[in-house]
mmCIF file of C-alpha atoms in Angstrom:
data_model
loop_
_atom_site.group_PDB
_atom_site.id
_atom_site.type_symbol
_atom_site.label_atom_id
_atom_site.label_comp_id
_atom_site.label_asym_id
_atom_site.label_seq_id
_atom_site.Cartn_x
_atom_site.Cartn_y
_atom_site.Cartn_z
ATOM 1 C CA UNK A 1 0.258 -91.907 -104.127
ATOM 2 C CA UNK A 2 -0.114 -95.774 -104.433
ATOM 3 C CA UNK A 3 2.033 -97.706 -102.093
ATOM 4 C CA UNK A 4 4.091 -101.054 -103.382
ATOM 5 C CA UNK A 5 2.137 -103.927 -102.440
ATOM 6 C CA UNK A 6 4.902 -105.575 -99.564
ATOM 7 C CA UNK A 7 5.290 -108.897 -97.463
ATOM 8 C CA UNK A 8 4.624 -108.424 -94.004
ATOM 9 C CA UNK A 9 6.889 -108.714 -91.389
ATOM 10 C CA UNK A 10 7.038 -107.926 -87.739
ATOM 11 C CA UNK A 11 9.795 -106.614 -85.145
ATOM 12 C CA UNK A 12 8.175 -107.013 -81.874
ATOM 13 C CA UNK A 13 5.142 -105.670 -81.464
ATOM 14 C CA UNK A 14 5.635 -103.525 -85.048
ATOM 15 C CA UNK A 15 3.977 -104.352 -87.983
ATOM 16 C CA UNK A 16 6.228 -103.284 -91.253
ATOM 17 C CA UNK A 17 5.227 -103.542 -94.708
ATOM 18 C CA UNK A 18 1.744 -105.389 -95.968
ATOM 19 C CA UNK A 19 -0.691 -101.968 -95.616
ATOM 20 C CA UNK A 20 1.356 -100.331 -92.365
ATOM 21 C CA UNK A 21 2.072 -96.933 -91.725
ATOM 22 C CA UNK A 22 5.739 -96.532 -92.241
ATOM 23 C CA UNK A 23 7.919 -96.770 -89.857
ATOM 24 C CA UNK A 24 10.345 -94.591 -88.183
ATOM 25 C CA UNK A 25 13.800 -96.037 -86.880
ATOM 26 C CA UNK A 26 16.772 -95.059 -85.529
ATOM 27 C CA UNK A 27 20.235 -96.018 -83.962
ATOM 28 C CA UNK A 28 21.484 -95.737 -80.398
ATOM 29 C CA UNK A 29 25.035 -94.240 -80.642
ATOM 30 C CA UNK A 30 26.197 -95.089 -77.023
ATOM 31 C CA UNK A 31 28.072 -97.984 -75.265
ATOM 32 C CA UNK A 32 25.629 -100.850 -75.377
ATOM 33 C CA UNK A 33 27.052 -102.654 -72.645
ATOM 34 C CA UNK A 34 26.467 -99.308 -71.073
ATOM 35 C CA UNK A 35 22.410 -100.378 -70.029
ATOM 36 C CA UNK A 36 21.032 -97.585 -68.214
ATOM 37 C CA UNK A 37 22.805 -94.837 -70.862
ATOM 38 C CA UNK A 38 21.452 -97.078 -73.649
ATOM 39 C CA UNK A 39 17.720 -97.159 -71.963
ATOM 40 C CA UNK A 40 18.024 -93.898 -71.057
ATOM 41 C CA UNK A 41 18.718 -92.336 -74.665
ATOM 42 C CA UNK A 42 16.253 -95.406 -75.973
ATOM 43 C CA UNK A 43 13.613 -94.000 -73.335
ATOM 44 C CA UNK A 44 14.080 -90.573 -75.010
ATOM 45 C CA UNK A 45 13.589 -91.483 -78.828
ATOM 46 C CA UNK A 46 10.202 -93.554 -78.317
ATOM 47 C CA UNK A 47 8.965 -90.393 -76.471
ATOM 48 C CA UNK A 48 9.582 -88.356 -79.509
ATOM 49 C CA UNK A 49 8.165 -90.895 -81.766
ATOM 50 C CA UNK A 50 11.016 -93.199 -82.932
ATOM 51 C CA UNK A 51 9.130 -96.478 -83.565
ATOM 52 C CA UNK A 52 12.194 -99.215 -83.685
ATOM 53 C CA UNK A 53 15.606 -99.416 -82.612
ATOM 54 C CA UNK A 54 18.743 -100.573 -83.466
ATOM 55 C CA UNK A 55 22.057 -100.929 -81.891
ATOM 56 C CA UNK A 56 25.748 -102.059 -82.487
ATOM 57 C CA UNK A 57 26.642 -105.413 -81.010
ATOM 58 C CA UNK A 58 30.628 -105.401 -81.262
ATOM 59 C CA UNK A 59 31.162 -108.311 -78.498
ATOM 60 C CA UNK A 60 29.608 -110.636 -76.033
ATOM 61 C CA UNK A 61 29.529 -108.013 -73.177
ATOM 62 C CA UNK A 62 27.082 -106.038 -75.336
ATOM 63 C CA UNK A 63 25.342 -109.149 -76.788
ATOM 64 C CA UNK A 64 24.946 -109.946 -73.079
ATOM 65 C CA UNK A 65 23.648 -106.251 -72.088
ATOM 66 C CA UNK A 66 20.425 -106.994 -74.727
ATOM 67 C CA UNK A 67 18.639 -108.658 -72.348
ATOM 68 C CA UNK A 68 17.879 -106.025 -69.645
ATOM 69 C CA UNK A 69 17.802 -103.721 -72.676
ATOM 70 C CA UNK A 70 15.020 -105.346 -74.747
ATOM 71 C CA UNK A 71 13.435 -106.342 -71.486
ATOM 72 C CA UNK A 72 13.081 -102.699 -70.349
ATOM 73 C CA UNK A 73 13.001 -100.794 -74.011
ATOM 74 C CA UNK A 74 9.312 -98.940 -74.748
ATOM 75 C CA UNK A 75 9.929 -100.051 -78.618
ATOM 76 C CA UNK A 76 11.333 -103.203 -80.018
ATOM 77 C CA UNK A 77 15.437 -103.389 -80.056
ATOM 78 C CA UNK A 78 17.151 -104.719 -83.642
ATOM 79 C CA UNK A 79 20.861 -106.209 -83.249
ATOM 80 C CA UNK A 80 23.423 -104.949 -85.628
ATOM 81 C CA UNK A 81 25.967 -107.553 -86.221
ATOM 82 C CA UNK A 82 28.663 -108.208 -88.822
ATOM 83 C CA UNK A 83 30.948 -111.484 -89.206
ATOM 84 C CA UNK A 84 30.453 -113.174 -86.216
ATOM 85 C CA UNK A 85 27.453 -115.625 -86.156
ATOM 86 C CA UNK A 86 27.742 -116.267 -82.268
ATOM 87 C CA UNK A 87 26.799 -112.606 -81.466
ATOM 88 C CA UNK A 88 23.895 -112.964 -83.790
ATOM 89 C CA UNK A 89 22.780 -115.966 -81.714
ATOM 90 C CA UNK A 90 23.650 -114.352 -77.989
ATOM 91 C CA UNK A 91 21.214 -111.634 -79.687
ATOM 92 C CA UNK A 92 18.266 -113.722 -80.503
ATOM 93 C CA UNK A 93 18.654 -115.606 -77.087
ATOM 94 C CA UNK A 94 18.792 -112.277 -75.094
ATOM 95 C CA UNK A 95 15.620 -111.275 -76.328
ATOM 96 C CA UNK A 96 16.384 -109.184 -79.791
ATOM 97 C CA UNK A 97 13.516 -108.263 -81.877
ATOM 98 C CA UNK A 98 15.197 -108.034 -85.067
ATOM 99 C CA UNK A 99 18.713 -109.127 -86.508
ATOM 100 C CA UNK A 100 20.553 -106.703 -89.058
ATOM 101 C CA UNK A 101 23.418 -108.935 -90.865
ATOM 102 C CA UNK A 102 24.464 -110.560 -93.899
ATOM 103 C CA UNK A 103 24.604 -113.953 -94.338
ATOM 104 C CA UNK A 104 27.097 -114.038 -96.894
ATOM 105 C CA UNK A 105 30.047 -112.508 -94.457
ATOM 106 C CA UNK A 106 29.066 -114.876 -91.064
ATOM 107 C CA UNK A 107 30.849 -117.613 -92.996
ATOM 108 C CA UNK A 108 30.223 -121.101 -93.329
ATOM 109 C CA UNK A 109 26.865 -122.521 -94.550
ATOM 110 C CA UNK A 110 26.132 -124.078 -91.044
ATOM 111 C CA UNK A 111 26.863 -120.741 -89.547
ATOM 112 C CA UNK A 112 24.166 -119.536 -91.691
ATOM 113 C CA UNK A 113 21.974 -122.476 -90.737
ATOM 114 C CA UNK A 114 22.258 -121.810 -86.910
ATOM 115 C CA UNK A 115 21.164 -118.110 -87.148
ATOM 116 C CA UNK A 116 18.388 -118.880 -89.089
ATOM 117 C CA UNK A 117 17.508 -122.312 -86.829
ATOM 118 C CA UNK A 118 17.318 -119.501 -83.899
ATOM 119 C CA UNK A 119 15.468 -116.355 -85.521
ATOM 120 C CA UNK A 120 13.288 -118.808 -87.376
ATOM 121 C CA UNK A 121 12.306 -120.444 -83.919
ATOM 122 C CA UNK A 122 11.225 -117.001 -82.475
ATOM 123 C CA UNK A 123 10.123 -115.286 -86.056
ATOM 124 C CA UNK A 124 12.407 -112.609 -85.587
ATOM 125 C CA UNK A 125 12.923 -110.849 -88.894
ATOM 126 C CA UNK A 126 16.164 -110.504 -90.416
ATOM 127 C CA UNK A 127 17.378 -106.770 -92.183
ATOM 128 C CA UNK A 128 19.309 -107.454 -95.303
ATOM 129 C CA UNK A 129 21.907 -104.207 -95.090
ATOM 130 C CA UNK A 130 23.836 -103.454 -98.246
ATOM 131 C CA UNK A 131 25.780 -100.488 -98.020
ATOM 132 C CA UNK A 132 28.350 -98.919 -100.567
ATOM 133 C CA UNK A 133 30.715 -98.678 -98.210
ATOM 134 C CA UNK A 134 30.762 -102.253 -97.630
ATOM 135 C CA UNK A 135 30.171 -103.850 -100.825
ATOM 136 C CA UNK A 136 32.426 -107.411 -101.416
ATOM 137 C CA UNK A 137 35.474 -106.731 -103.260
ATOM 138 C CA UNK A 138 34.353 -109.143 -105.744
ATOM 139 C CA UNK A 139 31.309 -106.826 -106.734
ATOM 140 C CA UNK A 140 33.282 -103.636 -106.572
ATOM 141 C CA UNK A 141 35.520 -105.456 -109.590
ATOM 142 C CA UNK A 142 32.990 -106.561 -111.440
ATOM 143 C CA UNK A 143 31.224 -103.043 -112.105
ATOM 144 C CA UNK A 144 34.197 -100.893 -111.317
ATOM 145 C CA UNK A 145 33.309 -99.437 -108.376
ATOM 146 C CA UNK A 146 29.716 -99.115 -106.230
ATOM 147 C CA UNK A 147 26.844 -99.242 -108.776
ATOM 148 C CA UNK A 148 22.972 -99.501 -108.226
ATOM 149 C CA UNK A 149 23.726 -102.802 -110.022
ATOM 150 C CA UNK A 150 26.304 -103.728 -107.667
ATOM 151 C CA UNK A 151 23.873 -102.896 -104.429
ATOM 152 C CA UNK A 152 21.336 -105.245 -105.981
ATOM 153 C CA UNK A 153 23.282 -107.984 -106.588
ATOM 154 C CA UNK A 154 25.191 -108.168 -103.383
ATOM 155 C CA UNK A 155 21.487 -107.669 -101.896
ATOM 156 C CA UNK A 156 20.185 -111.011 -103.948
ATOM 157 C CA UNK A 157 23.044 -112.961 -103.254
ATOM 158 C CA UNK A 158 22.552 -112.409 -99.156
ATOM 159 C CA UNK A 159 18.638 -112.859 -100.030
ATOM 160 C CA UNK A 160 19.512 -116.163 -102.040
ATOM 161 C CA UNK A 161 21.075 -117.960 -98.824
ATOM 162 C CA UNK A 162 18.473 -116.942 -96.504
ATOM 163 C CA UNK A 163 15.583 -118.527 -99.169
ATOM 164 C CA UNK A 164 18.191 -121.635 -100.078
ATOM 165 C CA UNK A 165 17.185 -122.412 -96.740
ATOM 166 C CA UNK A 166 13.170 -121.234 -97.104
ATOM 167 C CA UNK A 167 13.835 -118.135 -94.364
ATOM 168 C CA UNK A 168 11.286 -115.489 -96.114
ATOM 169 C CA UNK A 169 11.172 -113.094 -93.047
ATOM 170 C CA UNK A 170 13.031 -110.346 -94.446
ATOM 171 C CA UNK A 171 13.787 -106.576 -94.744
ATOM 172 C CA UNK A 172 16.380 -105.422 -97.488
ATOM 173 C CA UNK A 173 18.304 -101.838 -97.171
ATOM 174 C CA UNK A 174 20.214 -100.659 -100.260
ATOM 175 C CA UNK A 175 22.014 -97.559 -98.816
ATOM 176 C CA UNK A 176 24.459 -94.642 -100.155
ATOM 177 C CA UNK A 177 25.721 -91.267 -99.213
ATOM 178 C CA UNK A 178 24.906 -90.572 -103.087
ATOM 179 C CA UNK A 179 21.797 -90.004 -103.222
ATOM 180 C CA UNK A 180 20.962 -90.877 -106.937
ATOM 181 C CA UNK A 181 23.238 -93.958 -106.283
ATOM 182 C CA UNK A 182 20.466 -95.125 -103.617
ATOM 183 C CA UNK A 183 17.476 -93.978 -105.461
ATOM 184 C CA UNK A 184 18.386 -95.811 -108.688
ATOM 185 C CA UNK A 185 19.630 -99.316 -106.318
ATOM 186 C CA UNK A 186 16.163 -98.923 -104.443
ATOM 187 C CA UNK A 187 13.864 -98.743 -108.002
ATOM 188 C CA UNK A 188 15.761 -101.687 -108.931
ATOM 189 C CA UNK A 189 15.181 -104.107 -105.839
ATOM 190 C CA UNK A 190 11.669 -103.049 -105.465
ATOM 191 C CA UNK A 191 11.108 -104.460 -109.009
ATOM 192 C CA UNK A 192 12.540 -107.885 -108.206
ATOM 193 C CA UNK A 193 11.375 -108.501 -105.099
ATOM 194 C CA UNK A 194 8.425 -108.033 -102.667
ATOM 195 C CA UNK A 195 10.358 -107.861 -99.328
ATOM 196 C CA UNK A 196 9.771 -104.476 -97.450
ATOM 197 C CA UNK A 197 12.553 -102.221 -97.817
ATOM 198 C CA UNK A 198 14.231 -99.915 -94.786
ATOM 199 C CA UNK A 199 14.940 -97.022 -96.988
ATOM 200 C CA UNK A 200 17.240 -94.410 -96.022
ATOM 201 C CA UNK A 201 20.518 -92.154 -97.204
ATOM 202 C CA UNK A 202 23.407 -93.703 -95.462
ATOM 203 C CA UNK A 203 25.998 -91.087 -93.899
ATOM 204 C CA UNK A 204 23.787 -88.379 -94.905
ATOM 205 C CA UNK A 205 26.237 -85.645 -92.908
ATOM 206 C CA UNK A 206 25.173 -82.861 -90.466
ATOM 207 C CA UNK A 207 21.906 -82.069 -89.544
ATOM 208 C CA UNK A 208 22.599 -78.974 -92.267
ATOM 209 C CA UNK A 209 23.807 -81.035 -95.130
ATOM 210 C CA UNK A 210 22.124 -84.552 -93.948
ATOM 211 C CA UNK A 211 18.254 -82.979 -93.676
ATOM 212 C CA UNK A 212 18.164 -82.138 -97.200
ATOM 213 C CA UNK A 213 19.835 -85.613 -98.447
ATOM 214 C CA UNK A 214 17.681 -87.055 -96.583
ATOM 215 C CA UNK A 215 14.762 -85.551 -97.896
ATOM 216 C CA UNK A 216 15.316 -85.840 -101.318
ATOM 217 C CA UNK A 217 16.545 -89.553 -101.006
ATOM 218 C CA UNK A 218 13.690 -90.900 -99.148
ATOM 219 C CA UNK A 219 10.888 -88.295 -100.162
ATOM 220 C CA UNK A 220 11.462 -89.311 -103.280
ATOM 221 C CA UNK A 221 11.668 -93.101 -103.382
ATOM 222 C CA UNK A 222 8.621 -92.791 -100.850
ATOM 223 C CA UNK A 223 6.461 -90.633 -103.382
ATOM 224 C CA UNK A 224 6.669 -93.172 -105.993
ATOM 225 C CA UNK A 225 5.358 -96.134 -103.252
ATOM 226 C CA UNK A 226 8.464 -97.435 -102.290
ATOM 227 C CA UNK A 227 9.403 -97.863 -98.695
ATOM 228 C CA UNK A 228 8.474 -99.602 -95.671
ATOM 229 C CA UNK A 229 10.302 -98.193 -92.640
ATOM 230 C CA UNK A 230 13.151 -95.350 -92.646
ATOM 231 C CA UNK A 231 16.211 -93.839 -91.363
ATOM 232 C CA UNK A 232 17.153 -90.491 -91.110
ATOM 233 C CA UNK A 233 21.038 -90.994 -90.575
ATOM 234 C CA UNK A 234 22.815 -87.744 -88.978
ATOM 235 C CA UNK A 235 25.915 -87.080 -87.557
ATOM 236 C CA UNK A 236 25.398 -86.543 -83.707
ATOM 237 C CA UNK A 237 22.200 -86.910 -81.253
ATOM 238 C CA UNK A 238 19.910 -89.618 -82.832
ATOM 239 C CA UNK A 239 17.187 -87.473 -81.286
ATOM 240 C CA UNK A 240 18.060 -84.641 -84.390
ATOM 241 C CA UNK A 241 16.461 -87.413 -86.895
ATOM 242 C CA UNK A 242 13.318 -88.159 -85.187
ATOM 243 C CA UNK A 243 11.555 -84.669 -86.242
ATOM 244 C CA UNK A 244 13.053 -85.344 -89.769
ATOM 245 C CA UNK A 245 11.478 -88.381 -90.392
ATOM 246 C CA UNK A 246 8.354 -87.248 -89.051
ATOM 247 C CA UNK A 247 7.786 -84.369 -90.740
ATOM 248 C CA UNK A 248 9.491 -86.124 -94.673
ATOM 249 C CA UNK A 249 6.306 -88.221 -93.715
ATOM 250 C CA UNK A 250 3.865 -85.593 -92.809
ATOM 251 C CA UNK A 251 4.459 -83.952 -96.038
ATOM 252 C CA UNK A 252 3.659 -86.660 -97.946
ATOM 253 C CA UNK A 253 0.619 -86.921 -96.130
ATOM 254 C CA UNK A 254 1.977 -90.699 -94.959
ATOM 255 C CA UNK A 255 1.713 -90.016 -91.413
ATOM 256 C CA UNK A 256 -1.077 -88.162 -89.664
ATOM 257 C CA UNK A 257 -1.324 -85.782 -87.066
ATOM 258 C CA UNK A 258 1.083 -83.381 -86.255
ATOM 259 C CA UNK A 259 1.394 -79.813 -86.203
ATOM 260 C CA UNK A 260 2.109 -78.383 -89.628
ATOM 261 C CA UNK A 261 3.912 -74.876 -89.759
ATOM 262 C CA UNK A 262 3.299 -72.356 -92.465
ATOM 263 C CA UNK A 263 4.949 -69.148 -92.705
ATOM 264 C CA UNK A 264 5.993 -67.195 -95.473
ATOM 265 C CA UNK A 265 9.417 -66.207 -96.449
ATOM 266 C CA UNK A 266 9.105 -62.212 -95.841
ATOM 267 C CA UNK A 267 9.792 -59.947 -98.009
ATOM 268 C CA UNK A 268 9.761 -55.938 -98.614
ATOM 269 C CA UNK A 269 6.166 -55.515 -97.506
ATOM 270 C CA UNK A 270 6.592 -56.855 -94.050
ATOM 271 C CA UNK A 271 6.319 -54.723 -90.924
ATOM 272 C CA UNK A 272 6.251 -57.118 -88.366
ATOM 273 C CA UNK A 273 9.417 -59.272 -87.167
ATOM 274 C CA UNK A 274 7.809 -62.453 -88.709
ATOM 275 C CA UNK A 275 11.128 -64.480 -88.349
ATOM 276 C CA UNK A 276 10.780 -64.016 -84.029
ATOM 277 C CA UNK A 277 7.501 -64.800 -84.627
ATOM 278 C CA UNK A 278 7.910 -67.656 -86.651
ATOM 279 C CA UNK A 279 10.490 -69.210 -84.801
ATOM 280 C CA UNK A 280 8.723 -68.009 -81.282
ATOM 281 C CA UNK A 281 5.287 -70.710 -82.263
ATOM 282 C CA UNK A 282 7.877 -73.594 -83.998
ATOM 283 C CA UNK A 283 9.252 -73.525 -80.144
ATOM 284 C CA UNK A 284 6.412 -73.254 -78.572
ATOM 285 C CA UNK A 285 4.206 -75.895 -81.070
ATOM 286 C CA UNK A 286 7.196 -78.754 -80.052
ATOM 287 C CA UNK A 287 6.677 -78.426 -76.473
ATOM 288 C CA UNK A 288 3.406 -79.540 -77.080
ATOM 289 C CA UNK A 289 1.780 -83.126 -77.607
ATOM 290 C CA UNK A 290 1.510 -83.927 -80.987
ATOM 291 C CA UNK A 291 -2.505 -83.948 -81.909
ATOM 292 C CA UNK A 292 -4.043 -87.329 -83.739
ATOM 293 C CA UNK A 293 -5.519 -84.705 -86.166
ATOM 294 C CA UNK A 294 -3.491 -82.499 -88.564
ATOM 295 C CA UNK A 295 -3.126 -79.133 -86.986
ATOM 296 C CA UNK A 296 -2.202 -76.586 -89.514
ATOM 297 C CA UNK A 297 -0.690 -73.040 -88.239
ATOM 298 C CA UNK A 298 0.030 -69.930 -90.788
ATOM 299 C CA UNK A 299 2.293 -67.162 -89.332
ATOM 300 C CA UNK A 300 2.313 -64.847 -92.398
ATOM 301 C CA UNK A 301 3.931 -61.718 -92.631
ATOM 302 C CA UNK A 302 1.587 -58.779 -95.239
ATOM 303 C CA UNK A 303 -1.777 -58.654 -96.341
ATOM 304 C CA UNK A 304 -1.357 -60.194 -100.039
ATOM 305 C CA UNK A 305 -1.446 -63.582 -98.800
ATOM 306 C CA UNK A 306 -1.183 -63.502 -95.379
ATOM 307 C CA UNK A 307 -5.069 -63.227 -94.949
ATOM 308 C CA UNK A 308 -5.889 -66.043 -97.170
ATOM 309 C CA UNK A 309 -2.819 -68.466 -95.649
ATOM 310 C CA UNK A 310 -4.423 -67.645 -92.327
ATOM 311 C CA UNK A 311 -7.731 -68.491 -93.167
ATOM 312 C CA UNK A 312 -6.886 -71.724 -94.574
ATOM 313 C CA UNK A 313 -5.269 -73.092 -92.020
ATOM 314 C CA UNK A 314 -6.733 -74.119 -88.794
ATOM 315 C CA UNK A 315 -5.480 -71.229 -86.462
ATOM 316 C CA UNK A 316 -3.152 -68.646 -87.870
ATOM 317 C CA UNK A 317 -1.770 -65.020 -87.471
ATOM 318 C CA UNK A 318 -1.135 -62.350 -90.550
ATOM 319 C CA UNK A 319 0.713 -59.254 -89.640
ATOM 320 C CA UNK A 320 0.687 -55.932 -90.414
ATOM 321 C CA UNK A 321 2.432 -52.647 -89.356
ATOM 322 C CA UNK A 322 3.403 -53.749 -85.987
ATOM 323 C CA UNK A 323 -0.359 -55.481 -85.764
ATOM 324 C CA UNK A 324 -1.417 -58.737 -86.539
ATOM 325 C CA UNK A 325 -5.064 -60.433 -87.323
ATOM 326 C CA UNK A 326 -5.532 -63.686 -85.220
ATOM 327 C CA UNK A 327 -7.363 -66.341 -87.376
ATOM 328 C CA UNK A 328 -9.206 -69.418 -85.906
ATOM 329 C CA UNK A 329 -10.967 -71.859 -88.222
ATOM 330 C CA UNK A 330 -11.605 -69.389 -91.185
ATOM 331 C CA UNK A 331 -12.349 -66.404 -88.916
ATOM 332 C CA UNK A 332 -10.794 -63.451 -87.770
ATOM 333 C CA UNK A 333 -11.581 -63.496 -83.719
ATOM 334 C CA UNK A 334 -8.709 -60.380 -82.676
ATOM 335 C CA UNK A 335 -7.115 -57.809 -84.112
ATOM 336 C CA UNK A 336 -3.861 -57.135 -81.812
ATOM 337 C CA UNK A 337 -0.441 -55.590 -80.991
ATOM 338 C CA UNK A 338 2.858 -57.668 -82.533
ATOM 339 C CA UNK A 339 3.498 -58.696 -79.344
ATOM 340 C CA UNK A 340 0.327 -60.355 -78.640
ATOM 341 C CA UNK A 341 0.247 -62.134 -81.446
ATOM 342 C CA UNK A 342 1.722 -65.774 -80.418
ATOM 343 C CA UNK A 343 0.567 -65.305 -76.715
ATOM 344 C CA UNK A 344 -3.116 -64.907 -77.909
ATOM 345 C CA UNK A 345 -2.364 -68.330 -81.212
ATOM 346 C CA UNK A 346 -0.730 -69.859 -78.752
ATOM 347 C CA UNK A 347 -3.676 -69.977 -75.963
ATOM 348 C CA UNK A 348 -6.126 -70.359 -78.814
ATOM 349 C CA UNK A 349 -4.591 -73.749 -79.971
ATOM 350 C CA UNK A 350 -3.820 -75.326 -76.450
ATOM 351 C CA UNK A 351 -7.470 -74.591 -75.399
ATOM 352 C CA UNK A 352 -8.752 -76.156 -78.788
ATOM 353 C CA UNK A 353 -6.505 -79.188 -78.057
ATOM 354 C CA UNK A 354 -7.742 -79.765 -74.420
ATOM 355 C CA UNK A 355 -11.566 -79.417 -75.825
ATOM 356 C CA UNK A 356 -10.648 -82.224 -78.557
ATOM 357 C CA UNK A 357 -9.249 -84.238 -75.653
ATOM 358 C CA UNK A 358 -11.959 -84.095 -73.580
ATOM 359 C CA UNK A 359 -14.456 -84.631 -76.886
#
């Protein structure tokens, strides 16, 4: 796929847009004036691979908390800040990486000109964040109701104020629980401007219901080139989107390394409990570090394509009446009992990992 051609900007020591790897963000959902909780769920996402962070700035206690916070987070911090311009500048003076607000609804034009006086001094990067949820009431009249057209226009007009006063260090999010709401709004935008895009289904639900909005939304918008960083947005533990992201990414062959699981969906021919077995390696693969190299894994379940998923991939297992072959790059090295099976895949790929590390 051909990735749209993007400004560069960066949030900390992250480089988004231009030719980067896209990003993967997320949100804390604790108390932000709440440090060590905040650092300690922070702490938790960079180890499973979120790249940037952002956090809710209600007041001045938490605008004050973002300095031992972005002094102490492992991946740079974004503020997220509505209506009140003095948070925004507590943020950038506390050490904030990034700035999510909208111009338009901080008020005045010198308002405006302070925040961007501030960022512009440090070349912090500010996220342009139009949601349907939030559009003005002004836009919601004029196309009778939230619209793709709506979401770009509102987007623009917050764009317009930030280059009225030559501030090109942007991001722009067009978000919506509808998912061919967002898709359509994000087509749009990427044709009129060049600004990276944070791409991501807003209020996407449960990890049941918000893994496969998700998916669609921003697999899709990301297959056709467009998208610089994303969000997985699910209701509960941040740490449920990480994995998400990653592996809408891996799929699309934008982000390498990994494990990659393949197992097929059983059916009448199976004679081995491939769904333990399945769900046994999945457990036992995420306890492990993630390689720099693809890894791929078949756990396959008969002999019509079990053999030939096995072989393909780099280490893999095909059952049969309560036996298994064990596969390793192409070849069959063991022939054993069901409940062999992932002990034997399982020491296979942990001693081919160690050798690569050593190599």
């Amino acid at each position: 796929m051909k990735r749209r051609i993007t400004r560069e900007v960066k949030i900390g020591s992250v480089a988004i847009g231009g030719n980067h790897p896209v990003v993967i963000q997320s949100m804390t959902n604790t108390d932000t004036r709440d440090v060590q909780t905040t650092l300690s769920q922070i702490r938790h996402l960079a180890g499973i691979g979120c790249e940037i962070i952002r956090m809710a700035v209600l007041n001045e206690q938490a605008a004050l908390a973002l300095k031992d916070i972005c002094s102490l987070s492992p991946i740079p911090v974004v503020a997220d800040i509505h209506f009140d311009y003095r948070l925004a500048l507590k943020a950038v003076a506390n050490g904030v990486h990034g700035l999510r607000i909208n111009p338009g609804n901080i008020g005045e034009r010198w308002k405006v000109q302070e925040v961007i006086n501030a960022v512009r001094e440090r070349n912090i990067p500010i996220r342009i964040g139009v949601n349907t949820g939030s559009l003005e009431k002004e836009i919601l009249e004029k196309y009778g109701g939230p619209t793709a057209e709506g979401m770009v226009e509102s987007a623009l007009g917050h764009v317009g104020i930030l280059e009225q006063e030559n501030y090109h260090n942007i991001k722009i999010s067009l978000k919506s629980s509808h998912v061919p709401l967002m898709i359509d709004a994000y087509r749009m935008i990427a044709d009129r401007v060049d600004y990276p895009l944070h791409v991501g289904v807003t209020e996407a639900g449960t990890v049941r219901s918000g893994v496969v909005k998700s998916a669609i939304g921003i697999g899709t918008l990301l297959a056709e080139g467009i998208g610089d960083t994303i969000r997985v947005s699910l209701t509960g533990d941040p740490a449920a989107e990480i994995p998400v992201a990653q592996q809408i990414l891996r799929v699309l062959d934008l982000k390498k390394g990994g494990f990659e699981l393949i197992s097929c969906p059983t059916c009448g021919r199976t004679q081995v409990d491939l769904v333990h077995l399945a769900e046994e390696v999945e457990q036992r693969l995420e306890a492990l570090p993630a390689p720099s190299k693809r890894v791929s894994i078949a756990v396959m379940g008969c002999v019509v394509n079990g053999p030939g998923e096995a072989r393909e991939a780099d280490f893999g297992i095909a059952g049969g009446k309560g036996r298994g072959l064990l596969f390793a790059r192409g070849e069959v090295i063991a022939q054993l009992p069901e409940d062999e099976l992932v002990p034997a895949l399982m020491e296979k790929i942990e001693d081919d990992l160690s050798l690569s590390e050593k190599l």
